[in-house]
Amino acid sequence: MRLLIILGLFVSLAAAETVPLRVVCTTTIISDIVKQVGGTRVQVVSLLKPGVDPHTFQPSPDDVSVIASARVVVVNGLGYEEWIEQLIKQAGMPRDRVVVATTGIEPMTAGAHRHDGHAHGSDQDPHAWHDAKNGMRYAANIRDALITADPAGEKDYSAWTELYQAQLRVMDAWIRKQVATIPPERRVLVTSHDALSYFARSYGLEVVPVEGIATGQEPNPARFSELIATLRKRGIPAVFVENSASPRTVERLGLEAGARLGGVLLADSLDTAGRLGDSYLGLFMHNTRVIVGALQ
Ligand SMILES: [Zn+2]
């Protein structure tokens, strides 16, 4: 009997060691970075599902228990997830287990063209992941947090992060090379929701945001005519919609300005599983291919 109890104790100790670290993330993009950095040592849960608009996200009581089940919670920060504070409080999650993936990243300001009704809580532009160099910083911050929560995994987390950062460095150079094939006067991004400022700044494109189209909003008519004139004058061949925003206004703008619909860009979420953009690296490949293909 005593032997059985001792055996049982050994078995449960061994099991405890192999139980993966449960990490809950706000977005699909952060979830993928945690998977790359955490490998087989983590079990990752994303609160948002592919295609869900984080600006209109309404947490449910179930989300409180998902947060409560986490050893580590990873958020983007920069005012992106206003709804997370309430969840963390309700779940009784200690502050030191909540990791801000953008820590140490110099934020861009959200600019004067920021559309009304957009629910980001500050003047900082939170979409920092659209620059692959920032992605390397996300990975480093996540690595440090995983090591704190699971010190035995330090070697693994460090090795996986190094490999992943190398891939991001290659991606960064590849995007730059791709964008350089677009004629300079056409390196212009007209999109439904100005989520791609970091991408544009880093890879040499200009963003012309379409104002006033935060979910369900009608655009200001004067601004709309101005945009049509700009597009025609500069001969911009294509406009883009985003996977988590309404495409209506951009479609109408393109139609009236004689620009075609260049495709759907992945802005605030990864694509559904099995598609090119279903990973963070894939998001860069997808967006770069769509943009370069339409503007060349
Ligand atoms: Zn956004």
mmCIF file of C-alpha atoms and ligand atoms in Angstrom:
data_model
loop_
_atom_site.group_PDB
_atom_site.id
_atom_site.type_symbol
_atom_site.label_atom_id
_atom_site.label_comp_id
_atom_site.label_asym_id
_atom_site.label_seq_id
_atom_site.Cartn_x
_atom_site.Cartn_y
_atom_site.Cartn_z
ATOM 1 C CA MET A 1 0.000 0.000 0.000
ATOM 2 C CA ARG A 2 2.708 2.412 1.057
ATOM 3 C CA LEU A 3 4.673 1.487 -2.055
ATOM 4 C CA LEU A 4 1.666 2.339 -4.216
ATOM 5 C CA ILE A 5 1.323 5.738 -2.594
ATOM 6 C CA ILE A 6 5.019 6.438 -3.150
ATOM 7 C CA LEU A 7 4.774 5.253 -6.746
ATOM 8 C CA GLY A 8 1.726 7.441 -7.244
ATOM 9 C CA LEU A 9 3.631 10.405 -5.884
ATOM 10 C CA PHE A 10 6.465 9.802 -8.337
ATOM 11 C CA VAL A 11 4.059 9.503 -11.230
ATOM 12 C CA SER A 12 2.297 12.734 -10.348
ATOM 13 C CA LEU A 13 5.602 14.562 -9.917
ATOM 14 C CA ALA A 14 6.739 13.386 -13.327
ATOM 15 C CA ALA A 15 3.412 14.423 -14.821
ATOM 16 C CA ALA A 16 3.652 17.856 -13.199
ATOM 17 C CA GLU A 17 6.970 18.392 -14.952
ATOM 18 C CA THR A 18 5.598 17.635 -18.392
ATOM 19 C CA VAL A 19 2.425 19.711 -18.049
ATOM 20 C CA PRO A 20 2.837 22.552 -20.534
ATOM 21 C CA LEU A 21 2.780 26.139 -19.368
ATOM 22 C CA ARG A 22 -0.660 27.534 -20.118
ATOM 23 C CA VAL A 23 -0.368 30.921 -21.829
ATOM 24 C CA VAL A 24 -3.440 32.977 -22.711
ATOM 25 C CA CYS A 25 -2.975 35.686 -25.365
ATOM 26 C CA THR A 26 -5.296 38.399 -26.561
ATOM 27 C CA THR A 27 -4.741 38.128 -30.330
ATOM 28 C CA THR A 28 -4.002 35.411 -32.874
ATOM 29 C CA ILE A 29 -0.781 37.212 -33.829
ATOM 30 C CA ILE A 30 0.619 37.211 -30.291
ATOM 31 C CA SER A 31 -0.518 33.591 -29.872
ATOM 32 C CA ASP A 32 1.573 32.512 -32.832
ATOM 33 C CA ILE A 33 4.677 34.312 -31.548
ATOM 34 C CA VAL A 34 4.229 32.573 -28.171
ATOM 35 C CA LYS A 35 3.935 29.206 -29.958
ATOM 36 C CA GLN A 36 7.196 29.817 -31.830
ATOM 37 C CA VAL A 37 9.061 30.950 -28.719
ATOM 38 C CA GLY A 38 7.460 28.445 -26.336
ATOM 39 C CA GLY A 39 7.455 25.391 -28.609
ATOM 40 C CA THR A 40 6.404 22.171 -26.920
ATOM 41 C CA ARG A 41 6.687 23.682 -23.442
ATOM 42 C CA VAL A 42 3.566 25.843 -23.782
ATOM 43 C CA GLN A 43 -0.118 25.429 -24.401
ATOM 44 C CA VAL A 44 -1.414 28.591 -26.070
ATOM 45 C CA VAL A 45 -4.954 29.943 -26.013
ATOM 46 C CA SER A 46 -6.037 32.984 -28.037
ATOM 47 C CA LEU A 47 -8.965 34.990 -26.689
ATOM 48 C CA LEU A 48 -9.694 36.447 -30.134
ATOM 49 C CA LYS A 49 -10.350 34.105 -33.041
ATOM 50 C CA PRO A 50 -9.189 34.767 -36.647
ATOM 51 C CA GLY A 51 -11.071 37.613 -38.286
ATOM 52 C CA VAL A 52 -12.556 38.998 -35.061
ATOM 53 C CA ASP A 53 -12.339 42.793 -34.775
ATOM 54 C CA PRO A 54 -10.493 43.589 -31.522
ATOM 55 C CA HIS A 55 -11.965 47.097 -31.489
ATOM 56 C CA THR A 56 -15.514 45.831 -31.071
ATOM 57 C CA PHE A 57 -14.684 42.700 -29.084
ATOM 58 C CA GLN A 58 -17.077 42.001 -26.220
ATOM 59 C CA PRO A 59 -15.592 39.624 -23.642
ATOM 60 C CA SER A 60 -17.915 36.990 -22.254
ATOM 61 C CA PRO A 61 -17.993 35.496 -18.720
ATOM 62 C CA ASP A 62 -16.217 32.464 -20.236
ATOM 63 C CA ASP A 63 -13.249 34.688 -21.050
ATOM 64 C CA VAL A 64 -12.835 35.431 -17.334
ATOM 65 C CA SER A 65 -12.318 31.733 -16.624
ATOM 66 C CA VAL A 66 -9.954 31.420 -19.608
ATOM 67 C CA ILE A 67 -7.817 34.225 -18.130
ATOM 68 C CA ALA A 68 -8.041 32.683 -14.665
ATOM 69 C CA SER A 69 -6.685 29.390 -16.049
ATOM 70 C CA ALA A 70 -3.495 31.030 -17.346
ATOM 71 C CA ARG A 71 -0.026 30.864 -15.834
ATOM 72 C CA VAL A 72 0.951 33.757 -18.073
ATOM 73 C CA VAL A 73 -1.213 36.278 -19.951
ATOM 74 C CA VAL A 74 0.310 38.063 -22.953
ATOM 75 C CA VAL A 75 -1.202 41.287 -24.274
ATOM 76 C CA ASN A 76 -0.084 43.667 -27.026
ATOM 77 C CA GLY A 77 -0.373 46.838 -24.934
ATOM 78 C CA LEU A 78 -0.093 50.443 -26.255
ATOM 79 C CA GLY A 79 -3.780 50.862 -25.424
ATOM 80 C CA TYR A 80 -4.856 48.117 -27.790
ATOM 81 C CA GLU A 81 -6.944 45.893 -25.513
ATOM 82 C CA GLU A 82 -9.030 48.210 -23.362
ATOM 83 C CA TRP A 83 -11.299 45.325 -22.390
ATOM 84 C CA ILE A 84 -8.480 43.251 -20.859
ATOM 85 C CA GLU A 85 -8.219 45.273 -17.616
ATOM 86 C CA GLN A 86 -11.689 44.256 -16.493
ATOM 87 C CA LEU A 87 -11.024 40.597 -17.351
ATOM 88 C CA ILE A 88 -7.741 40.557 -15.421
ATOM 89 C CA LYS A 89 -9.433 42.102 -12.407
ATOM 90 C CA GLN A 90 -12.387 39.725 -12.516
ATOM 91 C CA ALA A 91 -10.113 36.726 -12.947
ATOM 92 C CA GLY A 92 -7.972 37.807 -9.975
ATOM 93 C CA MET A 93 -4.868 37.463 -12.149
ATOM 94 C CA PRO A 94 -1.754 38.844 -10.395
ATOM 95 C CA ARG A 95 -0.197 41.804 -12.240
ATOM 96 C CA ASP A 96 3.227 40.211 -12.514
ATOM 97 C CA ARG A 97 1.823 37.406 -14.661
ATOM 98 C CA VAL A 98 0.536 39.814 -17.315
ATOM 99 C CA VAL A 99 3.151 40.452 -19.995
ATOM 100 C CA VAL A 100 3.078 43.418 -22.377
ATOM 101 C CA ALA A 101 4.616 42.215 -25.651
ATOM 102 C CA THR A 102 5.413 45.738 -26.910
ATOM 103 C CA THR A 103 7.538 46.660 -23.881
ATOM 104 C CA GLY A 104 10.540 48.690 -25.060
ATOM 105 C CA ILE A 105 9.113 49.414 -28.521
ATOM 106 C CA GLU A 106 9.019 53.083 -29.503
ATOM 107 C CA PRO A 107 5.359 53.626 -30.462
ATOM 108 C CA MET A 108 4.250 55.654 -33.475
ATOM 109 C CA THR A 109 1.606 58.266 -32.769
ATOM 110 C CA ALA A 110 -1.845 57.523 -34.121
ATOM 111 C CA GLY A 111 -1.750 60.664 -36.288
ATOM 112 C CA ALA A 112 -4.307 63.341 -37.073
ATOM 113 C CA HIS A 113 -6.042 61.084 -39.573
ATOM 114 C CA ARG A 114 -7.165 58.744 -36.851
ATOM 115 C CA HIS A 115 -10.796 57.916 -37.474
ATOM 116 C CA ASP A 116 -13.562 58.661 -34.993
ATOM 117 C CA GLY A 117 -15.094 55.819 -33.085
ATOM 118 C CA HIS A 118 -11.900 53.834 -33.205
ATOM 119 C CA ALA A 119 -11.662 52.309 -29.771
ATOM 120 C CA HIS A 120 -7.930 52.426 -29.152
ATOM 121 C CA GLY A 121 -7.556 54.139 -25.792
ATOM 122 C CA SER A 122 -4.569 56.385 -26.483
ATOM 123 C CA ASP A 123 -2.748 58.425 -29.086
ATOM 124 C CA GLN A 124 -0.251 55.623 -29.581
ATOM 125 C CA ASP A 125 -0.603 53.418 -32.606
ATOM 126 C CA PRO A 126 -0.747 49.889 -31.162
ATOM 127 C CA HIS A 127 -0.261 47.950 -34.460
ATOM 128 C CA ALA A 128 3.495 47.588 -33.890
ATOM 129 C CA TRP A 129 3.637 43.946 -35.074
ATOM 130 C CA HIS A 130 3.449 45.038 -38.718
ATOM 131 C CA ASP A 131 7.193 45.771 -38.569
ATOM 132 C CA ALA A 132 9.139 42.493 -38.441
ATOM 133 C CA LYS A 133 11.894 44.150 -36.392
ATOM 134 C CA ASN A 134 9.321 44.914 -33.714
ATOM 135 C CA GLY A 135 8.239 41.283 -33.951
ATOM 136 C CA MET A 136 11.759 40.321 -32.874
ATOM 137 C CA ARG A 137 11.252 42.459 -29.778
ATOM 138 C CA TYR A 138 7.868 40.820 -29.092
ATOM 139 C CA ALA A 139 9.651 37.454 -29.218
ATOM 140 C CA ALA A 140 12.369 38.603 -26.788
ATOM 141 C CA ASN A 141 9.823 39.985 -24.302
ATOM 142 C CA ILE A 142 7.793 36.778 -24.486
ATOM 143 C CA ARG A 143 10.961 34.665 -24.061
ATOM 144 C CA ASP A 144 11.874 36.564 -20.875
ATOM 145 C CA ALA A 145 8.376 36.106 -19.475
ATOM 146 C CA LEU A 146 8.336 32.378 -20.215
ATOM 147 C CA ILE A 147 11.730 31.933 -18.560
ATOM 148 C CA THR A 148 10.450 33.731 -15.450
ATOM 149 C CA ALA A 149 7.405 31.456 -15.307
ATOM 150 C CA ASP A 150 9.315 28.279 -16.201
ATOM 151 C CA PRO A 151 13.043 28.677 -15.402
ATOM 152 C CA ALA A 152 13.761 25.039 -16.288
ATOM 153 C CA GLY A 153 12.954 25.893 -19.905
ATOM 154 C CA GLU A 154 15.482 28.701 -20.279
ATOM 155 C CA LYS A 155 17.710 26.857 -22.760
ATOM 156 C CA ASP A 156 14.769 25.833 -24.950
ATOM 157 C CA TYR A 157 13.138 29.264 -24.940
ATOM 158 C CA SER A 158 16.422 30.970 -25.763
ATOM 159 C CA ALA A 159 17.191 28.606 -28.645
ATOM 160 C CA TRP A 160 13.697 28.798 -30.133
ATOM 161 C CA THR A 161 13.687 32.591 -29.866
ATOM 162 C CA GLU A 162 17.042 32.864 -31.587
ATOM 163 C CA LEU A 163 15.825 30.703 -34.464
ATOM 164 C CA TYR A 164 12.576 32.633 -34.763
ATOM 165 C CA GLN A 165 14.295 36.018 -34.675
ATOM 166 C CA ALA A 166 16.571 34.850 -37.478
ATOM 167 C CA GLN A 167 13.497 33.997 -39.552
ATOM 168 C CA LEU A 168 12.005 37.417 -38.824
ATOM 169 C CA ARG A 169 15.261 39.094 -39.876
ATOM 170 C CA VAL A 170 15.146 37.262 -43.203
ATOM 171 C CA MET A 171 11.483 38.211 -43.605
ATOM 172 C CA ASP A 172 12.304 41.868 -42.914
ATOM 173 C CA ALA A 173 14.909 41.917 -45.694
ATOM 174 C CA TRP A 174 12.628 40.047 -48.095
ATOM 175 C CA ILE A 175 9.755 42.525 -47.622
ATOM 176 C CA ARG A 176 12.093 45.466 -48.253
ATOM 177 C CA LYS A 177 13.307 43.841 -51.482
ATOM 178 C CA GLN A 178 9.756 43.123 -52.606
ATOM 179 C CA VAL A 179 8.469 46.657 -51.955
ATOM 180 C CA ALA A 180 11.457 48.058 -53.864
ATOM 181 C CA THR A 181 10.033 46.458 -57.038
ATOM 182 C CA ILE A 182 6.991 48.799 -56.939
ATOM 183 C CA PRO A 183 7.495 52.028 -58.943
ATOM 184 C CA PRO A 184 8.228 54.754 -56.326
ATOM 185 C CA GLU A 185 5.171 56.915 -57.144
ATOM 186 C CA ARG A 186 2.915 53.939 -56.591
ATOM 187 C CA ARG A 187 4.198 52.980 -53.154
ATOM 188 C CA VAL A 188 0.936 54.089 -51.570
ATOM 189 C CA LEU A 189 -1.355 52.124 -49.284
ATOM 190 C CA VAL A 190 -5.017 53.074 -49.305
ATOM 191 C CA THR A 191 -6.744 50.862 -46.731
ATOM 192 C CA SER A 192 -9.976 50.721 -44.791
ATOM 193 C CA HIS A 193 -8.476 51.106 -41.320
ATOM 194 C CA ASP A 194 -5.056 52.622 -40.840
ATOM 195 C CA ALA A 195 -3.473 49.625 -39.138
ATOM 196 C CA LEU A 196 -0.456 49.421 -41.427
ATOM 197 C CA SER A 197 1.530 52.542 -40.506
ATOM 198 C CA TYR A 198 4.380 50.515 -39.001
ATOM 199 C CA PHE A 199 4.571 48.383 -42.146
ATOM 200 C CA ALA A 200 4.540 51.485 -44.341
ATOM 201 C CA ARG A 201 7.203 53.306 -42.336
ATOM 202 C CA SER A 202 9.512 50.350 -42.163
ATOM 203 C CA TYR A 203 9.215 49.199 -45.762
ATOM 204 C CA GLY A 204 8.923 52.513 -47.592
ATOM 205 C CA LEU A 205 5.243 53.032 -48.380
ATOM 206 C CA GLU A 206 2.974 55.994 -47.788
ATOM 207 C CA VAL A 207 -0.353 55.447 -46.032
ATOM 208 C CA VAL A 208 -3.451 57.261 -47.270
ATOM 209 C CA PRO A 209 -6.029 56.316 -44.649
ATOM 210 C CA VAL A 210 -9.719 56.393 -45.440
ATOM 211 C CA GLU A 211 -11.182 58.384 -42.593
ATOM 212 C CA GLY A 212 -14.375 57.752 -40.669
ATOM 213 C CA ILE A 213 -14.935 54.133 -41.454
ATOM 214 C CA ALA A 214 -14.455 52.550 -38.071
ATOM 215 C CA THR A 215 -16.992 49.748 -38.065
ATOM 216 C CA GLY A 216 -20.360 50.895 -39.292
ATOM 217 C CA GLN A 217 -19.420 54.550 -39.766
ATOM 218 C CA GLU A 218 -20.236 56.603 -42.829
ATOM 219 C CA PRO A 219 -17.334 58.613 -44.294
ATOM 220 C CA ASN A 220 -17.269 62.374 -44.329
ATOM 221 C CA PRO A 221 -18.344 63.341 -47.914
ATOM 222 C CA ALA A 222 -15.765 66.124 -48.291
ATOM 223 C CA ARG A 223 -12.950 63.802 -47.232
ATOM 224 C CA PHE A 224 -14.304 61.154 -49.568
ATOM 225 C CA SER A 225 -14.159 63.439 -52.638
ATOM 226 C CA GLU A 226 -10.690 64.543 -51.643
ATOM 227 C CA LEU A 227 -9.580 60.912 -51.571
ATOM 228 C CA ILE A 228 -11.048 60.229 -55.013
ATOM 229 C CA ALA A 229 -9.151 63.245 -56.388
ATOM 230 C CA THR A 230 -5.885 62.103 -54.779
ATOM 231 C CA LEU A 231 -6.222 58.582 -56.131
ATOM 232 C CA ARG A 232 -6.976 59.786 -59.673
ATOM 233 C CA LYS A 233 -4.244 62.428 -59.704
ATOM 234 C CA ARG A 234 -1.558 60.020 -58.550
ATOM 235 C CA GLY A 235 -2.721 57.139 -60.689
ATOM 236 C CA ILE A 236 -2.937 54.777 -57.726
ATOM 237 C CA PRO A 237 -3.994 51.469 -59.267
ATOM 238 C CA ALA A 238 -5.425 49.690 -56.234
ATOM 239 C CA VAL A 239 -7.032 50.094 -52.820
ATOM 240 C CA PHE A 240 -7.111 47.489 -50.067
ATOM 241 C CA VAL A 241 -9.545 46.155 -47.512
ATOM 242 C CA GLU A 242 -8.675 44.513 -44.215
ATOM 243 C CA ASN A 243 -9.761 41.196 -42.799
ATOM 244 C CA SER A 244 -11.251 42.577 -39.609
ATOM 245 C CA ALA A 245 -12.846 45.785 -40.903
ATOM 246 C CA SER A 246 -15.833 46.529 -43.135
ATOM 247 C CA PRO A 247 -14.879 46.662 -46.844
ATOM 248 C CA ARG A 248 -17.843 48.773 -48.025
ATOM 249 C CA THR A 249 -16.335 52.268 -48.099
ATOM 250 C CA VAL A 250 -13.055 51.207 -49.645
ATOM 251 C CA GLU A 251 -14.929 49.271 -52.316
ATOM 252 C CA ARG A 252 -17.002 52.357 -53.154
ATOM 253 C CA LEU A 253 -13.908 54.579 -53.129
ATOM 254 C CA GLY A 254 -12.090 52.278 -55.517
ATOM 255 C CA LEU A 255 -15.070 52.117 -57.839
ATOM 256 C CA GLU A 256 -15.428 55.909 -58.005
ATOM 257 C CA ALA A 257 -11.706 56.603 -58.337
ATOM 258 C CA GLY A 258 -11.101 53.958 -60.974
ATOM 259 C CA ALA A 259 -8.830 51.919 -58.715
ATOM 260 C CA ARG A 260 -9.323 48.213 -58.416
ATOM 261 C CA LEU A 261 -9.652 46.257 -55.220
ATOM 262 C CA GLY A 262 -6.097 45.064 -54.557
ATOM 263 C CA GLY A 263 -7.108 42.397 -52.075
ATOM 264 C CA VAL A 264 -7.667 41.723 -48.406
ATOM 265 C CA LEU A 265 -4.830 42.621 -46.023
ATOM 266 C CA LEU A 266 -4.378 40.915 -42.677
ATOM 267 C CA ALA A 267 -4.418 43.731 -40.139
ATOM 268 C CA ASP A 268 -5.538 42.823 -36.640
ATOM 269 C CA SER A 269 -5.752 39.060 -36.971
ATOM 270 C CA LEU A 270 -4.170 36.110 -38.712
ATOM 271 C CA ASP A 271 -6.010 34.257 -41.449
ATOM 272 C CA THR A 272 -7.969 31.078 -40.777
ATOM 273 C CA ALA A 273 -5.955 27.852 -40.412
ATOM 274 C CA GLY A 274 -4.615 26.314 -43.603
ATOM 275 C CA ARG A 275 -4.168 29.613 -45.455
ATOM 276 C CA LEU A 276 -0.908 31.407 -46.199
ATOM 277 C CA GLY A 277 -1.575 34.056 -43.562
ATOM 278 C CA ASP A 278 -2.346 31.671 -40.717
ATOM 279 C CA SER A 279 0.960 32.469 -38.963
ATOM 280 C CA TYR A 280 2.766 35.699 -38.117
ATOM 281 C CA LEU A 281 5.451 35.054 -40.757
ATOM 282 C CA GLY A 282 2.664 34.093 -43.158
ATOM 283 C CA LEU A 283 0.892 37.385 -42.443
ATOM 284 C CA PHE A 284 3.940 39.241 -43.777
ATOM 285 C CA MET A 285 4.105 36.994 -46.849
ATOM 286 C CA HIS A 286 0.410 37.424 -47.532
ATOM 287 C CA ASN A 287 0.334 41.214 -47.086
ATOM 288 C CA THR A 288 3.521 41.760 -49.082
ATOM 289 C CA ARG A 289 2.312 39.605 -51.963
ATOM 290 C CA VAL A 290 -1.084 41.313 -52.051
ATOM 291 C CA ILE A 291 0.408 44.836 -51.899
ATOM 292 C CA VAL A 292 3.248 44.264 -54.358
ATOM 293 C CA GLY A 293 1.027 42.314 -56.741
ATOM 294 C CA ALA A 294 -1.564 45.088 -56.905
ATOM 295 C CA LEU A 295 0.739 48.134 -57.055
ATOM 296 C CA GLN A 296 3.473 46.931 -59.418
HETATM 297 ZN ZN ZN B 1 -6.645 48.384 -35.099
#
